[in-house]
Coordinates of C-alpha atoms in Angstrom, one line a residue:
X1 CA -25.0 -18.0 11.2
X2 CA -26.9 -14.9 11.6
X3 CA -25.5 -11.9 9.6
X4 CA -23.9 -9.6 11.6
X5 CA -24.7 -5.7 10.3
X6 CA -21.5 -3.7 9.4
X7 CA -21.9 0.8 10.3
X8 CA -19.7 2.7 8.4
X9 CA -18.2 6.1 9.8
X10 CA -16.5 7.8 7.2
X11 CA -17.4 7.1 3.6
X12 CA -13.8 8.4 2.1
X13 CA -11.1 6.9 -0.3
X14 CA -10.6 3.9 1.5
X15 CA -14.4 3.1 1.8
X16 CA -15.1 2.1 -1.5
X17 CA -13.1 -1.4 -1.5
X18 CA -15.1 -2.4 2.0
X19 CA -18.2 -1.7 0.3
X20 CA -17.2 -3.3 -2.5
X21 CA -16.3 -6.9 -0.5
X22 CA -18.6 -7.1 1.9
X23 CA -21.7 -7.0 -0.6
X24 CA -20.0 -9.3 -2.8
X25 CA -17.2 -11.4 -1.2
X26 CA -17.8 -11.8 2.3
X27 CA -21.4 -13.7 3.3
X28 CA -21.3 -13.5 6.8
X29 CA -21.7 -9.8 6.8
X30 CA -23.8 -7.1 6.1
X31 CA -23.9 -3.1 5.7
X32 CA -26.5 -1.6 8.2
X33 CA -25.6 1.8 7.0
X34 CA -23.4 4.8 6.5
X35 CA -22.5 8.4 7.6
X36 CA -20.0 10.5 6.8
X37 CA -19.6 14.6 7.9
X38 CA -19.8 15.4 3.8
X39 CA -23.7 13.7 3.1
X40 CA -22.9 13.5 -0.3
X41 CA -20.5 10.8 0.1
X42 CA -22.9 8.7 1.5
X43 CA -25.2 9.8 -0.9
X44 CA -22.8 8.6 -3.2
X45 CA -22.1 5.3 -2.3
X46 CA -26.3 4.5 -1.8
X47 CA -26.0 5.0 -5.5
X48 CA -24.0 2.3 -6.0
X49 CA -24.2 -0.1 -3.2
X50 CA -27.4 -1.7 -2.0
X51 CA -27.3 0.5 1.8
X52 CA -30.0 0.3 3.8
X53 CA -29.8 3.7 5.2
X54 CA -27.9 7.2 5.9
X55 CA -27.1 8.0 9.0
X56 CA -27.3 12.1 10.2
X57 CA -24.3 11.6 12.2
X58 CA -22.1 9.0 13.8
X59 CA -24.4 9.1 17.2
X60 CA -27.8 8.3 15.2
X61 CA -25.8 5.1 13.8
X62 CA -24.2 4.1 17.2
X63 CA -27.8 4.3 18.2
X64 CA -29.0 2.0 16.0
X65 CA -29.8 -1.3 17.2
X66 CA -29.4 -2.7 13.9
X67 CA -25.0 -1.8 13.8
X68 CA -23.5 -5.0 15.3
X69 CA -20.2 -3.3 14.7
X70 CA -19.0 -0.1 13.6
X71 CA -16.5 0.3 11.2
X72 CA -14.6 3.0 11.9
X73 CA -12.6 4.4 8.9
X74 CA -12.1 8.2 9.8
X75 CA -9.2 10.1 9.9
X76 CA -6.3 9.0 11.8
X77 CA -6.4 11.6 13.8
X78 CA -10.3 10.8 14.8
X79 CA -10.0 7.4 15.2
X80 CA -10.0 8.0 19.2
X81 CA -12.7 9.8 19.3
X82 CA -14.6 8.0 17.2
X83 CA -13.9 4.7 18.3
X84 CA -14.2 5.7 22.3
X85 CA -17.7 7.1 21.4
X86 CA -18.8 4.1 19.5
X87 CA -17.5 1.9 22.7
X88 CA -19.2 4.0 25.0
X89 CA -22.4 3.8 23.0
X90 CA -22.2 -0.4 23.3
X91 CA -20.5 -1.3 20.0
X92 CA -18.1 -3.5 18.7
X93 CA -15.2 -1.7 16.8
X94 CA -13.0 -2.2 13.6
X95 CA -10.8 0.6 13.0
X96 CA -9.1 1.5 10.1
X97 CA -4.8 1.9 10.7
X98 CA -4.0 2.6 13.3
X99 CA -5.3 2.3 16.5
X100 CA -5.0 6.0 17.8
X101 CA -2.9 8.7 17.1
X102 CA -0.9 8.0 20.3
X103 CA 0.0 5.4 22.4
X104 CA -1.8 6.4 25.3
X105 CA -5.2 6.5 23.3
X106 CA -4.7 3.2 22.2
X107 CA -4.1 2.1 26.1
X108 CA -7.5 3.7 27.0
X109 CA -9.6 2.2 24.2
X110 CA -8.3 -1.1 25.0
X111 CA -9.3 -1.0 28.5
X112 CA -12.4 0.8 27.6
X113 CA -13.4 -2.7 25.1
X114 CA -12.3 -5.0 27.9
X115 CA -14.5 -3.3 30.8
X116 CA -17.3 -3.6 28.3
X117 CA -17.0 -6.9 27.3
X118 CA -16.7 -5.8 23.6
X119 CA -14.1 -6.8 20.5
X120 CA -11.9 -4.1 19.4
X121 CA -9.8 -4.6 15.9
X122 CA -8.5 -3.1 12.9
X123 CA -6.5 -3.0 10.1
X124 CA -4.3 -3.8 8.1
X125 CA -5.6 -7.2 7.7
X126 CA -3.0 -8.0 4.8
X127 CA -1.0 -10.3 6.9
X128 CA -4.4 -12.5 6.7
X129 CA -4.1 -12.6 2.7
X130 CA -2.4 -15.5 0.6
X131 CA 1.3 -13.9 0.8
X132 CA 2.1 -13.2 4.3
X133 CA 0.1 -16.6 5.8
X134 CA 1.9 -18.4 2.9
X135 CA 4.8 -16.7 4.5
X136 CA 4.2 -17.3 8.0
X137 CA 3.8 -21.1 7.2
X138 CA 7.2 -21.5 5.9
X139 CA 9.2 -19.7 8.8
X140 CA 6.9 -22.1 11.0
X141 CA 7.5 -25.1 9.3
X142 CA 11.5 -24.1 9.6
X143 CA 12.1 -23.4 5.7
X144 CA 14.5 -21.3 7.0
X145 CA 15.9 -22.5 9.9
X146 CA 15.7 -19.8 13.1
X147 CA 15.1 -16.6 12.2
X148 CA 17.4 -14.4 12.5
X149 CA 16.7 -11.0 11.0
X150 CA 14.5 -8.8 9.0
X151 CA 14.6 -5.8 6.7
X152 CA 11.0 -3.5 5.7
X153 CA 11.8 -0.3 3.2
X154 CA 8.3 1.6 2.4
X155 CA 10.2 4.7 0.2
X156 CA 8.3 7.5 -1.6
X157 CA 7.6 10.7 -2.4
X158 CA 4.6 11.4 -0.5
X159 CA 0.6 11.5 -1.2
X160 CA 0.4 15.2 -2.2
X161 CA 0.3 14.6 -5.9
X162 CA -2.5 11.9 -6.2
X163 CA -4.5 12.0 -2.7
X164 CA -7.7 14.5 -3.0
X165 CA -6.9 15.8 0.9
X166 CA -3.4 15.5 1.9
X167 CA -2.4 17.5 4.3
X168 CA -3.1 15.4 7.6
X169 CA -0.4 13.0 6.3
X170 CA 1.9 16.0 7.5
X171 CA 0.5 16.5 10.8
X172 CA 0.7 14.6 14.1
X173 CA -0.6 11.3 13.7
X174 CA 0.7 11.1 10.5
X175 CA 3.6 10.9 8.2
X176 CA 5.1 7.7 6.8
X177 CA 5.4 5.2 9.8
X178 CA 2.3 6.0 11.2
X179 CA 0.7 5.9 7.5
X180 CA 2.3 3.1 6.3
X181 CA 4.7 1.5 9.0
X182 CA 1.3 -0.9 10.4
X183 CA 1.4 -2.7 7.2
X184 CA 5.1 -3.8 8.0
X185 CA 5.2 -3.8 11.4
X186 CA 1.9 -6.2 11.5
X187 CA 3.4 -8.2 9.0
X188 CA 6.9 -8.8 10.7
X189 CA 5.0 -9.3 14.7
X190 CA 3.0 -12.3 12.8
X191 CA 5.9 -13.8 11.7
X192 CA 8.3 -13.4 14.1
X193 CA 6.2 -12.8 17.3
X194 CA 6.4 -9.9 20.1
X195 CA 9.2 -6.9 19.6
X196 CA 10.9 -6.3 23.0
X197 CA 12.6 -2.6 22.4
X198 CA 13.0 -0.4 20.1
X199 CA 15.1 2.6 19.0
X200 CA 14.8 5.1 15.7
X201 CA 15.9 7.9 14.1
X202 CA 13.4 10.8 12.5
X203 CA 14.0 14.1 10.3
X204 CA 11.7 16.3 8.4
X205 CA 13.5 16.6 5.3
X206 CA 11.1 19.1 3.8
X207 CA 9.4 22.1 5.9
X208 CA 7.1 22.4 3.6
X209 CA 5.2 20.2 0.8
X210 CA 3.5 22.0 -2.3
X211 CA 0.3 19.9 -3.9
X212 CA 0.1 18.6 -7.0
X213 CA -3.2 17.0 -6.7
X214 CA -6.3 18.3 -8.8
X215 CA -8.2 19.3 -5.7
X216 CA -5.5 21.4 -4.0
X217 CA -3.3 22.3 -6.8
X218 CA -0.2 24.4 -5.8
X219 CA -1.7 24.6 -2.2
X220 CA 1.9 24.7 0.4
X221 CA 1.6 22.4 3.6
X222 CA 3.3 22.9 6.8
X223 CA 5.1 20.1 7.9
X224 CA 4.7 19.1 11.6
X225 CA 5.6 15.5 12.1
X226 CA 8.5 13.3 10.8
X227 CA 8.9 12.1 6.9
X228 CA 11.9 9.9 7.1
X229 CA 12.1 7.6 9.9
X230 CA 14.5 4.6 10.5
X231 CA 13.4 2.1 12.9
X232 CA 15.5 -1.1 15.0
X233 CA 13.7 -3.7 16.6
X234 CA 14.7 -6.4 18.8
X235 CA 12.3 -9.0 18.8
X236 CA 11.5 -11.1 22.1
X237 CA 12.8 -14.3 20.1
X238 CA 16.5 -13.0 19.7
X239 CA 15.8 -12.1 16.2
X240 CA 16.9 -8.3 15.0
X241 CA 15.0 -5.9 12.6
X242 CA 15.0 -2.6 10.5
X243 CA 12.3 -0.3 8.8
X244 CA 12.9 2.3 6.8
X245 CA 10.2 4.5 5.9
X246 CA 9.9 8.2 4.1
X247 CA 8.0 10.4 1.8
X248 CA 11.2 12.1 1.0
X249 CA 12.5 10.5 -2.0
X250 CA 11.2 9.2 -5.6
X251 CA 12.9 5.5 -6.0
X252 CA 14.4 2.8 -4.4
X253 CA 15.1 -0.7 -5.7
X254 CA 14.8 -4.7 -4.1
X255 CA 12.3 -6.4 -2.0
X256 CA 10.1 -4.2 0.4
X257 CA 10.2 -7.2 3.2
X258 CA 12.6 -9.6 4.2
X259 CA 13.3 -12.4 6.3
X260 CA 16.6 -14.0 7.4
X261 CA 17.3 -17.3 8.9
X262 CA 20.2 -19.5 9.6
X263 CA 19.0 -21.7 6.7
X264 CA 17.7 -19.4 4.0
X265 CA 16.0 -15.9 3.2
X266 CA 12.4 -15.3 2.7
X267 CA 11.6 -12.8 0.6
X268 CA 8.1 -11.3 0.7
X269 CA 5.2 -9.7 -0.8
X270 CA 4.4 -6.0 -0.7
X271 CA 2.6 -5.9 3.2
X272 CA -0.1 -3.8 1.5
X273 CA -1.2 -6.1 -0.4
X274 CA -3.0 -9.4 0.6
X275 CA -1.5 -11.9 -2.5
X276 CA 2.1 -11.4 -4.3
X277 CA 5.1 -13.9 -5.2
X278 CA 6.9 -14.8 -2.2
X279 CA 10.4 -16.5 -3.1
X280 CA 12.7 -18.5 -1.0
X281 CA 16.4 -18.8 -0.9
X282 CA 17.6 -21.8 0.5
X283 CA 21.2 -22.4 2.2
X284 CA 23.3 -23.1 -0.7
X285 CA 20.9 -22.1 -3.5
X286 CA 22.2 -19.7 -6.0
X287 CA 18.7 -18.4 -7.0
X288 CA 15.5 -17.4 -4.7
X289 CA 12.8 -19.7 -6.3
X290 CA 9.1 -19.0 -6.1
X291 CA 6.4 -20.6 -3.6
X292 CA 3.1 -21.8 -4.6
X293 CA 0.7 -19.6 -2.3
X294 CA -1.3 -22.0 0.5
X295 CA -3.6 -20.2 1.8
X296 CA -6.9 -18.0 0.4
X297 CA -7.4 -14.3 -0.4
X298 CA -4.4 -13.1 -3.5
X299 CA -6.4 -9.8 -4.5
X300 CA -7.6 -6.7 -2.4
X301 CA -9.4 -8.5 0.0
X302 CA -10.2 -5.5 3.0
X303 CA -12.9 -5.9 5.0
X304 CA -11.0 -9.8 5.6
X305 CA -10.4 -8.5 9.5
X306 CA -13.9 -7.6 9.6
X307 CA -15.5 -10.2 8.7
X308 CA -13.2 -12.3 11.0
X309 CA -14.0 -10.2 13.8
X310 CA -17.9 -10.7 13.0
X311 CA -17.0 -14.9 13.3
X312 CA -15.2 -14.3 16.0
X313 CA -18.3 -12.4 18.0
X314 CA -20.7 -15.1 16.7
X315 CA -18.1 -18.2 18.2
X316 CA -16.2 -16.7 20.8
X317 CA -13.1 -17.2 19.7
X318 CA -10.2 -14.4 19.5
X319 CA -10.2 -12.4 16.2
X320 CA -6.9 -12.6 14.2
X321 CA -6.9 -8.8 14.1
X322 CA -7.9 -7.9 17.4
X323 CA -6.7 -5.0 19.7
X324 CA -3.9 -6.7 21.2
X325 CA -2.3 -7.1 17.7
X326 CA -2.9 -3.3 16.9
X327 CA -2.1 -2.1 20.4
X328 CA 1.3 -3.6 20.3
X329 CA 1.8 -2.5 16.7
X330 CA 1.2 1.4 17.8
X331 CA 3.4 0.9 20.4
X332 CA 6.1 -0.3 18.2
X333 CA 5.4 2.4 15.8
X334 CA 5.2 5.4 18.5
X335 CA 8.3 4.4 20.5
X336 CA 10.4 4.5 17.2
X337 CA 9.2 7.9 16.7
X338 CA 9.9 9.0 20.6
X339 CA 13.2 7.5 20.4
X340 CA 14.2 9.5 17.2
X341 CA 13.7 12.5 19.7
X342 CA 15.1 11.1 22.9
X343 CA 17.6 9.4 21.5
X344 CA 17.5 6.6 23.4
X345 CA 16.3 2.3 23.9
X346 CA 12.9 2.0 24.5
X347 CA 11.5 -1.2 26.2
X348 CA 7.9 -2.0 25.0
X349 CA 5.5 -2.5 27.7
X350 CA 2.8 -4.3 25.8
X351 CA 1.9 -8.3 25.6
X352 CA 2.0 -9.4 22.5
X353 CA 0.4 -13.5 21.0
X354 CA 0.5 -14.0 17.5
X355 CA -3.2 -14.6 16.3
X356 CA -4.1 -18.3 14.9
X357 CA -2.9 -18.8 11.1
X358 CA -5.9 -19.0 8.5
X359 CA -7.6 -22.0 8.0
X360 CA -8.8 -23.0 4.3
X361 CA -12.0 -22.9 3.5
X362 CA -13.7 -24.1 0.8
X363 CA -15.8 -21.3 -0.1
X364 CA -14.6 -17.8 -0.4
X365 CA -16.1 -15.4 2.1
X366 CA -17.1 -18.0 4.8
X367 CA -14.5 -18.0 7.5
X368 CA -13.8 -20.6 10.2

């Protein structure tokens, strides 16, 4: 199989662990280039990843015959613009979490990828890793009998004291579910298929944030989107959910994900993370015992959508992490939020399939 060339737009915090995998972990792709609004960051990474070139600006990649797909890992807050521009210009998308900063976005760059004939996808693509597949498999194979419930809890403080730029986590398009709540939310639709409605409750429990990172030391941000949000979901299969998610508080205690069934509870790994123990309670037991993982990919293994996607273009098969998977996620995500203001039920509009489960390979970084 031909190689198929990887274009980065943004060269940030997150950048460093795709450029790390796809040069040394996954062989079926390839970096074509990089560009990023602050050259020295690109500059940067040339230094110490073999890049072919530098791109001026996001158009001189998107015109570049030699991007198969662009990778878009902007803020979240430019990932409409960015990916509608790369679509337009005739390129397949990956997009860092999530989708858009809104619901409607999301609908128009979907529509946008189908009228082209192009593959639009994106993160997170930890529910591809060793824990959650593992996971998967043993609600499928009926470890613990129909499911029944659910529970996600991503509780913290915030990212003002260790991330270098903070303050768009406190504007619109982000905060703590639309930061974090795609790593949960993915990980729960794969497991326990399409969520039919939704409702939520939001607060900002702080106004105003002060930094305690290096870079913007004692620097005050205005709030202006939720920080603790509580989430219900009814799922299409009967089974009942919650997430809980804030920056508001410094510890909580237990399992960040878990599954109930009528025959046992599954308790699972950190969604932001591709390996981790995953225990099972069995009707009966006293004690949750550990699983042997089944499937590949226990450490950081980003850029595993990507390179899925880039199979999936060469094949014509449906990538695991495609647009209908992160589409329905943002839905699930924004209509918590909007029902935190309107107080009320909100039915989901969007199809939802779970994507096919991994399939082992024998050598790491070739995909089926």
């Amino acid at each position: 199989m031909k190689k198929l060339r990887i274009g980065f737009v943004g060269v940030g915090c997150i950048s460093g662990i795709y450029l790390e995998n796809i040069t040394k972990l996954f062989r079926e792709i390839e970096i074509a280039g990089v560009c990023d609004l602050v050259r020295e960051k690109s500059e940067n990474a040339a230094k110490n990843y073999p890049i072919p070139k530098i791109y001026n600006d996001m158009y001189e990649l998107f015109a570049d015959p030699d991007v198969d797909i662009v990778l878009n890992i902007t803020r979240p807050a430019d990932h409409y613009e960015v990916t509608r521009a790369a679509l337009l210009a005739g390129k397949h998308v990956y997009s860092e979490k999530p989708l858009a900063a809104e619901f409607s976005q999301g609908l128009e760059l979907v529509k946008l990828a189908n009228e082209k004939g192009l593959m639009l996808g994106g993160a997170p693509d930890t529910f591809l890793g060793a824990g959650l597949e593992t996971c998967r498999r043993l609600i499928d194979d009926g470890y613990i009998g129909k499911p029944i419930g659910c529970a996600a809890r991503m509780v913290g403080h915030g990212p003002e004291s260790w991330h270098p730029d903070p303050e768009f986590f406190y504007k619109p398009g982000g905060g703590p579910m639309m930061d974090m709540g795609p790593y949960y939310i993915t990980a729960l639709v794969n497991m326990l298929g399409r969520v039919k409605s939704v409702c939520g409750m939001t607060n900002i429990s702080y106004p105003e944030r002060t930094c305690t990172c290096k870079e913007h030391f004692g620097e005050k941000i205005t709030v202006e989107t939720p920080t603790s949000i509580n989430g219900i979901l009814q799922f299409e299969s009967g089974a009942m959910g919650s997430i809980y998610t804030t920056f508001d508080v410094d510890h909580t205690s237990g399992v960040a994900l878990e599954v109930y069934g009528s025959e046992g509870t599954l308790y699972c790994p950190d969604p932001n993370t591709f390996g981790g123990e995953v225990r099972l309670l069995r009707h009966g037991q006293r004690e949750p015992k550990a699983v042997p993982l089944l499937y590949k990919y226990e450490g950081n293994s980003r850029a595993l959508g990507l390179a899925d996607m880039a199979k999936a273009i060469a094949t014509g098969r449906a990538p695991r992490a495609g647009c209908q998977q992160t589409l329905h996620v943002l839905e699930v995500i924004t209509s918590i939020i909007k029902s935190g203001e309107t107080h009320e039920f909100i039915n989901l509009t969007t199809d939802y399939k779970r994507p096919e489960p991994m399939v082992w390979s024998e050598l790491d970084g070739i995909l089926d």
